[in-house]
Short mmCIF file of C-alpha atoms in Angstrom, two decimals:
data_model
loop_
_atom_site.label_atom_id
_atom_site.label_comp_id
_atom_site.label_asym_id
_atom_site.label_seq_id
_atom_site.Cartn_x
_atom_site.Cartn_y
_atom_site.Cartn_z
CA UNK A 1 156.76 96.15 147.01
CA UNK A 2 153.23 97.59 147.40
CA UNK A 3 154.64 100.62 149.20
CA UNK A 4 157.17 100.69 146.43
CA UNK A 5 154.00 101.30 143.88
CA UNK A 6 151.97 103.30 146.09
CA UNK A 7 154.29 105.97 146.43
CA UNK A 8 155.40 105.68 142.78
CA UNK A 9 152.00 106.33 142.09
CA UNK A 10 151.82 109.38 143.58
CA UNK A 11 154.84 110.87 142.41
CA UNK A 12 153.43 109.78 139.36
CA UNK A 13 150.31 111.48 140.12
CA UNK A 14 151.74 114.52 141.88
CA UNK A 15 154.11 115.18 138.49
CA UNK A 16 151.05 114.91 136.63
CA UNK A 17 148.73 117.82 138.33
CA UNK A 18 152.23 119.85 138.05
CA UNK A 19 152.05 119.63 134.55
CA UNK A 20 148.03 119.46 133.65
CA UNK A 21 147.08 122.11 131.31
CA UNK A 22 145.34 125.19 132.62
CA UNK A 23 141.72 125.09 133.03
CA UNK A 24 141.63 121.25 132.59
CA UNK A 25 139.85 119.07 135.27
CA UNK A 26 140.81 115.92 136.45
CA UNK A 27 137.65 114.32 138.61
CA UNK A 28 137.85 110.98 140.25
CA UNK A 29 134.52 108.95 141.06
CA UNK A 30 134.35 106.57 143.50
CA UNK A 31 131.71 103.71 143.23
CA UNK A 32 130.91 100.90 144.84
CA UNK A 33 130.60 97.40 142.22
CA UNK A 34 129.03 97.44 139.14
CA UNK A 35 125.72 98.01 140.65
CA UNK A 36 122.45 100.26 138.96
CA UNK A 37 123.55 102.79 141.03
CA UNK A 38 127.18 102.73 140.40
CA UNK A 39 125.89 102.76 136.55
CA UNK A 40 123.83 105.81 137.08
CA UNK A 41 126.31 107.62 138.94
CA UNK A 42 129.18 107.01 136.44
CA UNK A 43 126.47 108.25 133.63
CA UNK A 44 125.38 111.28 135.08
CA UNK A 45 129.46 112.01 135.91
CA UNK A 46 129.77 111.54 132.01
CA UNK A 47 126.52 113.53 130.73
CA UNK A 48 127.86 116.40 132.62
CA UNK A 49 131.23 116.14 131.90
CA UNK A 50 130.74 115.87 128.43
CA UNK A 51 128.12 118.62 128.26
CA UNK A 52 129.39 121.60 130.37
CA UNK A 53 133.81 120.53 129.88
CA UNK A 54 133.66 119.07 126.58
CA UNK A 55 137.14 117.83 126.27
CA UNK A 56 138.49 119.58 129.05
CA UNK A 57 138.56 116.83 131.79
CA UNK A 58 139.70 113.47 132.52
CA UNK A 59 137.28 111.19 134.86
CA UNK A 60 139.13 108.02 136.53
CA UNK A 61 136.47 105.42 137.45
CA UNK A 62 137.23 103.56 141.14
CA UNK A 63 135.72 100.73 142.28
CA UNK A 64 135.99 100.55 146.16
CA UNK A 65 135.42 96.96 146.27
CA UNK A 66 138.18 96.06 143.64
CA UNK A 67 140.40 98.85 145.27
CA UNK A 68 140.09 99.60 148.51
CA UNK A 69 143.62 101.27 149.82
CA UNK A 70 142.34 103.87 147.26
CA UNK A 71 139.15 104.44 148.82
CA UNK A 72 141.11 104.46 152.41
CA UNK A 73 143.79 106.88 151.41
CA UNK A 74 141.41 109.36 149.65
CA UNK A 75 139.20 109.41 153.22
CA UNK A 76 136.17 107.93 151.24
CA UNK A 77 133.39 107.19 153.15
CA UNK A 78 130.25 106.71 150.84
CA UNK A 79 129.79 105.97 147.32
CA UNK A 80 128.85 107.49 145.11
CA UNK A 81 131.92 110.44 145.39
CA UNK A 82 133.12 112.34 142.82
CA UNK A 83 136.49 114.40 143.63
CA UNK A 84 137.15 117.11 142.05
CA UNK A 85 141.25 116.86 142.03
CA UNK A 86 142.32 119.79 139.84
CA UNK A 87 142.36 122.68 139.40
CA UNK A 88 142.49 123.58 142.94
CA UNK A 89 140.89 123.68 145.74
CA UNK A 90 139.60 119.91 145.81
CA UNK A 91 135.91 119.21 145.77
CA UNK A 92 133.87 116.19 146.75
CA UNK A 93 130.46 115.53 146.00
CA UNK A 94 128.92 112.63 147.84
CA UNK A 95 125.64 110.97 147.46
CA UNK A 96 123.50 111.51 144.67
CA UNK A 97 124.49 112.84 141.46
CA UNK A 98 121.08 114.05 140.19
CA UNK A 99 120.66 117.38 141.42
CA UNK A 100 123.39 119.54 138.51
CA UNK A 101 123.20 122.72 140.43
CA UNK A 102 124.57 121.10 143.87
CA UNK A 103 126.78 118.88 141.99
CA UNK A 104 128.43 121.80 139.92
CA UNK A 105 128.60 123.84 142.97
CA UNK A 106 130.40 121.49 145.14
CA UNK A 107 133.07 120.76 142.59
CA UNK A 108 133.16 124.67 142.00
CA UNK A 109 132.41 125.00 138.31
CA UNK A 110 129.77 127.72 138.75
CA UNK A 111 133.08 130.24 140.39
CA UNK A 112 135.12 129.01 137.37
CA UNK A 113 132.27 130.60 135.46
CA UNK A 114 131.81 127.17 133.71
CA UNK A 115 128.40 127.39 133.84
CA UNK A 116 125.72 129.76 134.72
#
């Protein structure tokens, strides 16, 4: 049955980057518990989000602790990672989520000339 879901899922998940509108970004960050880090991290993610995509994304929050065949699946290593999913090519950012420049040019806003 949990095979069942899994790959339901990503059909699920497959039909939906077949269908996102263009230009939209769908990020995923991984964290690890509700710690002061994970807090920070998932802040930042939003600040940023909200201030260079506006309403042009979708963020899905995943706790490697309370999901872990997530975490193995997706090859993640550390938290904090945000994953850039879509639009294509995928982007991860891993670590620390202060620095905007390196975090906007590893998930490759700057080339979508989504900032300057």
């Amino acid at each position: 049955m949990k095979k069942s879901n899994t790959s339901h899922a990503t059909r699920a998940f497959e039909k939906a980057l077949t269908t996102r509108p263009e230009g939209r970004y769908f990020l995923r960050l991984y964290v690890a518990g509700a710690t002061a880090r994970s807090r920070q991290a998932l802040r930042r993610v939003y600040q940023l989000c909200e201030a260079e995509l506006k309403d042009n994304y979708d963020l899905e929050v995943i706790d490697v602790y309370q999901q872990p065949e997530l975490a193995r699946g997706n090859q993640i290593v550390a938290t904090p990672t945000l994953v850039k999913e879509f639009p294509l090519p995928v982007r991860r950012f891993i670590g620390s989520l202060l620095n905007t420049t390196g975090l906007f040019g590893e998930v490759d806003l700057i080339a979508r000339g989504k900032i300057a």
